[in-house]
Amino acid sequence: SQQGEEDPQALSIQEGENATMNCSYKTSINNLQWYRQNSGRGLVHLILIRSNEREKHSGRLRVTLDTSKKSSSLLITASRAADTASYFCATGGLTGGGNKLTFGTGTQLKVEL
Amino acid sequence: NAGVMQNPRHLVRRRGQEARLRCSPMKGHSHVYWYRQLPEEGLKFMVYLQKENIIDESGMPKERFSAEFPKEGPSILRIQQVVRGDSAAYFCASSPPGGSSGNTIYFGEGSWLTVV
C-alpha cells in the first residue's frame, strides 16, 4: 500500500448528512493537506494541518490528525449536492524538497438529493 | 489575481509525437511542481523546479520526459515520442518563495493528454 491511503474509496450519502473520510500514511510528516477534485477539473485546496496540530476547522470542514496512528480524518458536515467530488489527502515530508506532496488514491463522495 | 495557468487544457497526440505542456505559476510564486494523474488514481509527483533549476526530479520517468522553468516564460513539461501509457492528466502547481514545507501549493486546472 502507498503513502496516503483514503478510506473509504467511495461514499454515497444523502444531502444534509455528514461525510467522514479517513487517510492513513506511513512516514513521518510535516503537514497533511486535503484537496477536492471535481470530475475533469484541477485540485482545490481545502485545509492544511501541521504535524503539531490535532484538529482544525474551516467552515463545514473539520480535520483531525493523529500522528501516533499516522492517520487523519476529514469531516464534512451538513453535506450538499455540490460537495460531490473526489477528496484526496496529501502529506508533506520532513526532508527537503520544498512542498513536494504525496497523494492518496482518493475518496469519491456522492451526495444525493 | 490569476491562479496557476496551464495550457493546453486538452491535447491529442499520435504515438511517436511530442507533447509540450505549459504552466505559468501564480504571480509571485517561484516554485513549480508537476504531477501526473492516471485515470482513477491519485496524483503522482514528477518534478520540482525553481527558476532555471531542477530541484527534485525523482518522479520523472528516466526517458522521454523533461522539464524546465526558464528565467523568462512558463515552465514546460516535454514528453517526446509519446506512447499510449502517457495518456493522463498533468497538473502543475506553484508555491511562494521560501519553499518551506507547510506552505500551501496551488494547482492549475490540468492538461489532459490523450495519445491515440
PDB file of C-alpha atoms in Angstrom:
ATOM      1  CA  SER A   1       0.000   0.000   0.000  1.00  0.00           C
ATOM      2  CA  GLN A   2       1.150   3.535  -0.607  1.00  0.00           C
ATOM      3  CA  GLN A   3       1.680   6.644   1.475  1.00  0.00           C
ATOM      4  CA  GLY A   4      -1.648   8.368   1.921  1.00  0.00           C
ATOM      5  CA  GLU A   5      -4.493   5.955   1.502  1.00  0.00           C
ATOM      6  CA  GLU A   6      -8.042   7.157   1.832  1.00  0.00           C
ATOM      7  CA  ASP A   7     -10.862   5.133   3.208  1.00  0.00           C
ATOM      8  CA  PRO A   8     -13.498   4.509   2.019  1.00  0.00           C
ATOM      9  CA  GLN A   9     -12.782   4.512  -1.693  1.00  0.00           C
ATOM     10  CA  ALA A  10     -16.337   5.591  -2.378  1.00  0.00           C
ATOM     11  CA  LEU A  11     -19.055   7.080  -0.209  1.00  0.00           C
ATOM     12  CA  SER A  12     -22.660   7.850  -1.050  1.00  0.00           C
ATOM     13  CA  ILE A  13     -24.823   9.871   1.337  1.00  0.00           C
ATOM     14  CA  GLN A  14     -27.962  11.969   1.382  1.00  0.00           C
ATOM     15  CA  GLU A  15     -27.872  15.732   1.392  1.00  0.00           C
ATOM     16  CA  GLY A  16     -27.733  17.067   4.940  1.00  0.00           C
ATOM     17  CA  GLU A  17     -25.844  14.087   6.309  1.00  0.00           C
ATOM     18  CA  ASN A  18     -22.243  14.215   7.465  1.00  0.00           C
ATOM     19  CA  ALA A  19     -19.455  12.635   5.451  1.00  0.00           C
ATOM     20  CA  THR A  20     -16.310  11.273   7.052  1.00  0.00           C
ATOM     21  CA  MET A  21     -13.235  10.274   5.108  1.00  0.00           C
ATOM     22  CA  ASN A  22     -10.078   8.802   6.560  1.00  0.00           C
ATOM     23  CA  CYS A  23      -6.490   8.894   5.447  1.00  0.00           C
ATOM     24  CA  SER A  24      -3.583   6.789   6.623  1.00  0.00           C
ATOM     25  CA  TYR A  25       0.056   7.367   5.851  1.00  0.00           C
ATOM     26  CA  LYS A  26       3.345   5.655   6.558  1.00  0.00           C
ATOM     27  CA  THR A  27       6.235   8.032   7.051  1.00  0.00           C
ATOM     28  CA  SER A  28       6.737  10.995   9.375  1.00  0.00           C
ATOM     29  CA  ILE A  29       5.254  14.187   8.044  1.00  0.00           C
ATOM     30  CA  ASN A  30       5.466  17.937   8.386  1.00  0.00           C
ATOM     31  CA  ASN A  31       1.892  18.555   7.418  1.00  0.00           C
ATOM     32  CA  LEU A  32      -1.146  16.956   5.852  1.00  0.00           C
ATOM     33  CA  GLN A  33      -3.447  18.627   3.392  1.00  0.00           C
ATOM     34  CA  TRP A  34      -6.862  17.788   1.988  1.00  0.00           C
ATOM     35  CA  TYR A  35      -7.873  18.618  -1.557  1.00  0.00           C
ATOM     36  CA  ARG A  36     -11.099  18.333  -3.531  1.00  0.00           C
ATOM     37  CA  GLN A  37     -11.281  17.499  -7.213  1.00  0.00           C
ATOM     38  CA  ASN A  38     -14.400  17.770  -9.302  1.00  0.00           C
ATOM     39  CA  SER A  39     -14.521  15.485 -12.302  1.00  0.00           C
ATOM     40  CA  GLY A  40     -12.270  16.734 -15.070  1.00  0.00           C
ATOM     41  CA  ARG A  41     -11.017  19.664 -13.035  1.00  0.00           C
ATOM     42  CA  GLY A  42      -7.971  20.647 -11.023  1.00  0.00           C
ATOM     43  CA  LEU A  43      -7.451  20.308  -7.306  1.00  0.00           C
ATOM     44  CA  VAL A  44      -8.856  22.776  -4.862  1.00  0.00           C
ATOM     45  CA  HIS A  45      -7.018  23.145  -1.579  1.00  0.00           C
ATOM     46  CA  LEU A  46      -9.337  22.674   1.390  1.00  0.00           C
ATOM     47  CA  ILE A  47      -7.265  22.682   4.535  1.00  0.00           C
ATOM     48  CA  LEU A  48      -3.732  22.177   5.841  1.00  0.00           C
ATOM     49  CA  ILE A  49      -2.975  20.737   9.262  1.00  0.00           C
ATOM     50  CA  ARG A  50       0.536  20.749  10.660  1.00  0.00           C
ATOM     51  CA  SER A  51       2.087  17.838  12.490  1.00  0.00           C
ATOM     52  CA  ASN A  52       1.862  19.654  15.837  1.00  0.00           C
ATOM     53  CA  GLU A  53      -1.867  20.300  15.426  1.00  0.00           C
ATOM     54  CA  ARG A  54      -4.599  17.844  16.339  1.00  0.00           C
ATOM     55  CA  GLU A  55      -7.708  19.441  14.930  1.00  0.00           C
ATOM     56  CA  LYS A  56      -8.608  22.214  12.554  1.00  0.00           C
ATOM     57  CA  HIS A  57     -11.873  23.708  11.328  1.00  0.00           C
ATOM     58  CA  SER A  58     -12.807  25.616   8.226  1.00  0.00           C
ATOM     59  CA  GLY A  59     -16.482  26.308   7.648  1.00  0.00           C
ATOM     60  CA  ARG A  60     -18.242  22.945   7.356  1.00  0.00           C
ATOM     61  CA  LEU A  61     -14.934  21.094   7.329  1.00  0.00           C
ATOM     62  CA  ARG A  62     -13.258  19.540  10.318  1.00  0.00           C
ATOM     63  CA  VAL A  63      -9.900  17.815  10.038  1.00  0.00           C
ATOM     64  CA  THR A  64      -8.195  15.773  12.708  1.00  0.00           C
ATOM     65  CA  LEU A  65      -4.664  14.454  12.767  1.00  0.00           C
ATOM     66  CA  ASP A  66      -3.299  11.647  14.923  1.00  0.00           C
ATOM     67  CA  THR A  67       0.422  11.378  14.312  1.00  0.00           C
ATOM     68  CA  SER A  68       0.759   8.413  16.678  1.00  0.00           C
ATOM     69  CA  LYS A  69      -1.605   6.426  14.457  1.00  0.00           C
ATOM     70  CA  LYS A  70      -0.418   8.135  11.269  1.00  0.00           C
ATOM     71  CA  SER A  71      -3.975   8.947  10.316  1.00  0.00           C
ATOM     72  CA  SER A  72      -6.220  11.893   9.549  1.00  0.00           C
ATOM     73  CA  SER A  73      -9.920  12.339   9.017  1.00  0.00           C
ATOM     74  CA  LEU A  74     -11.955  14.870   7.074  1.00  0.00           C
ATOM     75  CA  LEU A  75     -15.498  15.523   8.211  1.00  0.00           C
ATOM     76  CA  ILE A  76     -17.917  17.459   6.030  1.00  0.00           C
ATOM     77  CA  THR A  77     -20.981  18.445   7.995  1.00  0.00           C
ATOM     78  CA  ALA A  78     -24.422  19.093   6.532  1.00  0.00           C
ATOM     79  CA  SER A  79     -23.337  17.919   3.112  1.00  0.00           C
ATOM     80  CA  ARG A  80     -24.686  19.433  -0.080  1.00  0.00           C
ATOM     81  CA  ALA A  81     -25.005  18.082  -3.603  1.00  0.00           C
ATOM     82  CA  ALA A  82     -22.203  20.492  -4.581  1.00  0.00           C
ATOM     83  CA  ASP A  83     -19.850  18.585  -2.276  1.00  0.00           C
ATOM     84  CA  THR A  84     -19.929  15.688  -4.737  1.00  0.00           C
ATOM     85  CA  ALA A  85     -16.291  15.251  -5.764  1.00  0.00           C
ATOM     86  CA  SER A  86     -13.168  13.216  -5.097  1.00  0.00           C
ATOM     87  CA  TYR A  87     -11.264  14.062  -1.949  1.00  0.00           C
ATOM     88  CA  PHE A  88      -7.548  13.478  -1.578  1.00  0.00           C
ATOM     89  CA  CYS A  89      -5.205  13.698   1.348  1.00  0.00           C
ATOM     90  CA  ALA A  90      -1.613  14.687   0.680  1.00  0.00           C
ATOM     91  CA  THR A  91       1.341  14.550   3.000  1.00  0.00           C
ATOM     92  CA  GLY A  92       4.370  16.810   3.061  1.00  0.00           C
ATOM     93  CA  GLY A  93       7.583  15.195   4.256  1.00  0.00           C
ATOM     94  CA  LEU A  94      10.141  16.196   6.827  1.00  0.00           C
ATOM     95  CA  THR A  95      13.104  16.223   4.485  1.00  0.00           C
ATOM     96  CA  GLY A  96      13.810  18.932   1.973  1.00  0.00           C
ATOM     97  CA  GLY A  97      12.135  19.183  -1.373  1.00  0.00           C
ATOM     98  CA  GLY A  98      10.009  22.200  -0.774  1.00  0.00           C
ATOM     99  CA  ASN A  99       6.348  21.340  -0.867  1.00  0.00           C
ATOM    100  CA  LYS A 100       6.556  18.004  -2.590  1.00  0.00           C
ATOM    101  CA  LEU A 101       3.352  16.213  -1.703  1.00  0.00           C
ATOM    102  CA  THR A 102       2.460  12.556  -1.677  1.00  0.00           C
ATOM    103  CA  PHE A 103      -1.177  11.948  -2.562  1.00  0.00           C
ATOM    104  CA  GLY A 104      -3.505   9.155  -1.632  1.00  0.00           C
ATOM    105  CA  THR A 105      -5.817   7.421  -4.061  1.00  0.00           C
ATOM    106  CA  GLY A 106      -8.835   9.457  -3.040  1.00  0.00           C
ATOM    107  CA  THR A 107     -12.386   9.012  -1.784  1.00  0.00           C
ATOM    108  CA  GLN A 108     -15.192   9.561  -4.261  1.00  0.00           C
ATOM    109  CA  LEU A 109     -18.033  11.260  -2.455  1.00  0.00           C
ATOM    110  CA  LYS A 110     -21.504  11.387  -3.918  1.00  0.00           C
ATOM    111  CA  VAL A 111     -24.139  13.495  -2.193  1.00  0.00           C
ATOM    112  CA  GLU A 112     -27.634  12.740  -3.375  1.00  0.00           C
ATOM    113  CA  LEU A 113     -30.644  14.996  -3.142  1.00  0.00           C
TER     114      LEU A 113
ATOM    115  CA  ASN B   1      -5.039  37.645  -9.290  1.00  0.00           C
ATOM    116  CA  ALA B   2      -4.813  34.846 -11.795  1.00  0.00           C
ATOM    117  CA  GLY B   3      -4.195  31.380 -10.497  1.00  0.00           C
ATOM    118  CA  VAL B   4      -1.872  28.767 -11.932  1.00  0.00           C
ATOM    119  CA  MET B   5      -2.429  28.759 -15.676  1.00  0.00           C
ATOM    120  CA  GLN B   6      -1.920  25.648 -17.735  1.00  0.00           C
ATOM    121  CA  ASN B   7      -2.242  25.159 -21.435  1.00  0.00           C
ATOM    122  CA  PRO B   8      -3.360  23.451 -23.423  1.00  0.00           C
ATOM    123  CA  ARG B   9      -6.245  22.070 -21.380  1.00  0.00           C
ATOM    124  CA  HIS B  10      -6.649  19.168 -23.754  1.00  0.00           C
ATOM    125  CA  LEU B  11      -4.087  17.761 -26.142  1.00  0.00           C
ATOM    126  CA  VAL B  12      -4.317  14.828 -28.527  1.00  0.00           C
ATOM    127  CA  ARG B  13      -1.151  13.341 -29.919  1.00  0.00           C
ATOM    128  CA  ARG B  14      -0.407  10.321 -32.089  1.00  0.00           C
ATOM    129  CA  ARG B  15       2.080   7.768 -30.847  1.00  0.00           C
ATOM    130  CA  GLY B  16       5.616   8.952 -31.508  1.00  0.00           C
ATOM    131  CA  GLN B  17       4.808  12.656 -31.493  1.00  0.00           C
ATOM    132  CA  GLU B  18       5.935  15.179 -28.923  1.00  0.00           C
ATOM    133  CA  ALA B  19       3.754  16.803 -26.287  1.00  0.00           C
ATOM    134  CA  ARG B  20       4.561  20.147 -24.684  1.00  0.00           C
ATOM    135  CA  LEU B  21       2.614  21.290 -21.680  1.00  0.00           C
ATOM    136  CA  ARG B  22       2.976  24.794 -20.302  1.00  0.00           C
ATOM    137  CA  CYS B  23       2.492  26.195 -16.852  1.00  0.00           C
ATOM    138  CA  SER B  24       2.549  29.769 -15.631  1.00  0.00           C
ATOM    139  CA  PRO B  25       2.711  29.901 -11.831  1.00  0.00           C
ATOM    140  CA  MET B  26       0.728  32.277  -9.694  1.00  0.00           C
ATOM    141  CA  LYS B  27       2.079  35.799  -9.524  1.00  0.00           C
ATOM    142  CA  GLY B  28       4.928  35.978  -7.057  1.00  0.00           C
ATOM    143  CA  HIS B  29       5.472  32.212  -6.987  1.00  0.00           C
ATOM    144  CA  SER B  30       8.879  30.934  -7.983  1.00  0.00           C
ATOM    145  CA  HIS B  31       8.433  27.240  -7.251  1.00  0.00           C
ATOM    146  CA  VAL B  32       6.738  24.937  -9.719  1.00  0.00           C
ATOM    147  CA  TYR B  33       5.728  21.307  -9.376  1.00  0.00           C
ATOM    148  CA  TRP B  34       4.433  18.867 -11.961  1.00  0.00           C
ATOM    149  CA  TYR B  35       2.205  15.941 -11.071  1.00  0.00           C
ATOM    150  CA  ARG B  36       0.627  13.227 -13.192  1.00  0.00           C
ATOM    151  CA  GLN B  37      -2.758  11.657 -12.589  1.00  0.00           C
ATOM    152  CA  LEU B  38      -3.631   8.434 -14.316  1.00  0.00           C
ATOM    153  CA  PRO B  39      -7.332   7.549 -14.674  1.00  0.00           C
ATOM    154  CA  GLU B  40      -8.970   6.674 -11.360  1.00  0.00           C
ATOM    155  CA  GLU B  41      -5.772   7.316  -9.414  1.00  0.00           C
ATOM    156  CA  GLY B  42      -4.285   9.971  -7.184  1.00  0.00           C
ATOM    157  CA  LEU B  43      -1.632  12.426  -8.248  1.00  0.00           C
ATOM    158  CA  LYS B  44       1.961  11.295  -8.501  1.00  0.00           C
ATOM    159  CA  PHE B  45       4.816  13.756  -8.076  1.00  0.00           C
ATOM    160  CA  MET B  46       7.052  14.156 -11.095  1.00  0.00           C
ATOM    161  CA  VAL B  47       9.367  17.129 -10.694  1.00  0.00           C
ATOM    162  CA  TYR B  48      10.001  20.253  -8.625  1.00  0.00           C
ATOM    163  CA  LEU B  49      11.643  23.276 -10.197  1.00  0.00           C
ATOM    164  CA  GLN B  50      12.702  26.757  -9.291  1.00  0.00           C
ATOM    165  CA  LYS B  51      13.721  29.333 -11.849  1.00  0.00           C
ATOM    166  CA  GLU B  52      16.427  27.787 -14.047  1.00  0.00           C
ATOM    167  CA  ASN B  53      16.931  24.894 -11.617  1.00  0.00           C
ATOM    168  CA  ILE B  54      15.576  21.396 -11.261  1.00  0.00           C
ATOM    169  CA  ILE B  55      15.425  20.739  -7.541  1.00  0.00           C
ATOM    170  CA  ASP B  56      13.893  17.265  -7.427  1.00  0.00           C
ATOM    171  CA  GLU B  57      13.115  15.089 -10.418  1.00  0.00           C
ATOM    172  CA  SER B  58      12.751  11.831  -8.542  1.00  0.00           C
ATOM    173  CA  GLY B  59       9.313  11.193 -10.037  1.00  0.00           C
ATOM    174  CA  MET B  60      10.253  11.739 -13.657  1.00  0.00           C
ATOM    175  CA  PRO B  61      10.472   8.718 -15.948  1.00  0.00           C
ATOM    176  CA  LYS B  62      14.076   8.168 -16.949  1.00  0.00           C
ATOM    177  CA  GLU B  63      13.456   8.564 -20.648  1.00  0.00           C
ATOM    178  CA  ARG B  64      11.411  10.808 -22.937  1.00  0.00           C
ATOM    179  CA  PHE B  65      10.320  13.218 -20.178  1.00  0.00           C
ATOM    180  CA  SER B  66      11.966  16.540 -19.400  1.00  0.00           C
ATOM    181  CA  ALA B  67      11.012  19.725 -17.622  1.00  0.00           C
ATOM    182  CA  GLU B  68      12.319  23.241 -17.484  1.00  0.00           C
ATOM    183  CA  PHE B  69      11.480  26.519 -15.834  1.00  0.00           C
ATOM    184  CA  PRO B  70      13.419  29.238 -17.631  1.00  0.00           C
ATOM    185  CA  LYS B  71      14.234  32.652 -16.276  1.00  0.00           C
ATOM    186  CA  GLU B  72      11.566  34.119 -18.502  1.00  0.00           C
ATOM    187  CA  GLY B  73       8.358  32.414 -19.527  1.00  0.00           C
ATOM    188  CA  PRO B  74       6.363  29.437 -18.345  1.00  0.00           C
ATOM    189  CA  SER B  75       7.514  26.084 -17.115  1.00  0.00           C
ATOM    190  CA  ILE B  76       7.418  23.411 -19.803  1.00  0.00           C
ATOM    191  CA  LEU B  77       6.874  19.680 -19.396  1.00  0.00           C
ATOM    192  CA  ARG B  78       8.012  17.935 -22.541  1.00  0.00           C
ATOM    193  CA  ILE B  79       7.212  14.363 -23.467  1.00  0.00           C
ATOM    194  CA  GLN B  80       8.984  13.007 -26.507  1.00  0.00           C
ATOM    195  CA  GLN B  81       7.808  10.057 -28.602  1.00  0.00           C
ATOM    196  CA  VAL B  82       4.580   9.692 -26.666  1.00  0.00           C
ATOM    197  CA  VAL B  83       3.062   6.276 -26.046  1.00  0.00           C
ATOM    198  CA  ARG B  84      -0.494   5.343 -25.065  1.00  0.00           C
ATOM    199  CA  GLY B  85       0.576   4.922 -21.442  1.00  0.00           C
ATOM    200  CA  ASP B  86       1.404   8.633 -21.302  1.00  0.00           C
ATOM    201  CA  SER B  87      -2.301   9.433 -21.561  1.00  0.00           C
ATOM    202  CA  ALA B  88      -3.098  11.164 -18.293  1.00  0.00           C
ATOM    203  CA  ALA B  89      -3.881  14.486 -16.692  1.00  0.00           C
ATOM    204  CA  TYR B  90      -0.791  16.549 -15.963  1.00  0.00           C
ATOM    205  CA  PHE B  91      -1.119  19.085 -13.195  1.00  0.00           C
ATOM    206  CA  CYS B  92       1.141  21.975 -12.429  1.00  0.00           C
ATOM    207  CA  ALA B  93       1.288  23.602  -9.008  1.00  0.00           C
ATOM    208  CA  SER B  94       3.145  26.571  -7.619  1.00  0.00           C
ATOM    209  CA  SER B  95       4.154  27.918  -4.240  1.00  0.00           C
ATOM    210  CA  PRO B  96       5.766  31.099  -2.957  1.00  0.00           C
ATOM    211  CA  PRO B  97       9.497  31.654  -2.468  1.00  0.00           C
ATOM    212  CA  GLY B  98      10.990  30.123   0.612  1.00  0.00           C
ATOM    213  CA  GLY B  99       9.604  26.723  -0.241  1.00  0.00           C
ATOM    214  CA  SER B 100       9.436  25.557   3.324  1.00  0.00           C
ATOM    215  CA  SER B 101       7.220  22.608   3.926  1.00  0.00           C
ATOM    216  CA  GLY B 102       3.867  23.755   5.151  1.00  0.00           C
ATOM    217  CA  ASN B 103       3.154  26.364   2.524  1.00  0.00           C
ATOM    218  CA  THR B 104       0.024  25.683   0.580  1.00  0.00           C
ATOM    219  CA  ILE B 105       0.630  24.890  -3.034  1.00  0.00           C
ATOM    220  CA  TYR B 106      -1.898  25.901  -5.656  1.00  0.00           C
ATOM    221  CA  PHE B 107      -2.848  23.715  -8.553  1.00  0.00           C
ATOM    222  CA  GLY B 108      -3.772  24.566 -12.097  1.00  0.00           C
ATOM    223  CA  GLU B 109      -6.735  23.061 -13.923  1.00  0.00           C
ATOM    224  CA  GLY B 110      -4.565  20.455 -15.580  1.00  0.00           C
ATOM    225  CA  SER B 111      -3.668  19.434 -19.097  1.00  0.00           C
ATOM    226  CA  TRP B 112      -5.349  16.276 -20.343  1.00  0.00           C
ATOM    227  CA  LEU B 113      -3.129  14.376 -22.754  1.00  0.00           C
ATOM    228  CA  THR B 114      -4.636  11.685 -24.936  1.00  0.00           C
ATOM    229  CA  VAL B 115      -2.332   9.568 -27.066  1.00  0.00           C
ATOM    230  CA  VAL B 116      -4.034   7.837 -29.964  1.00  0.00           C
TER     231      VAL B 116
END
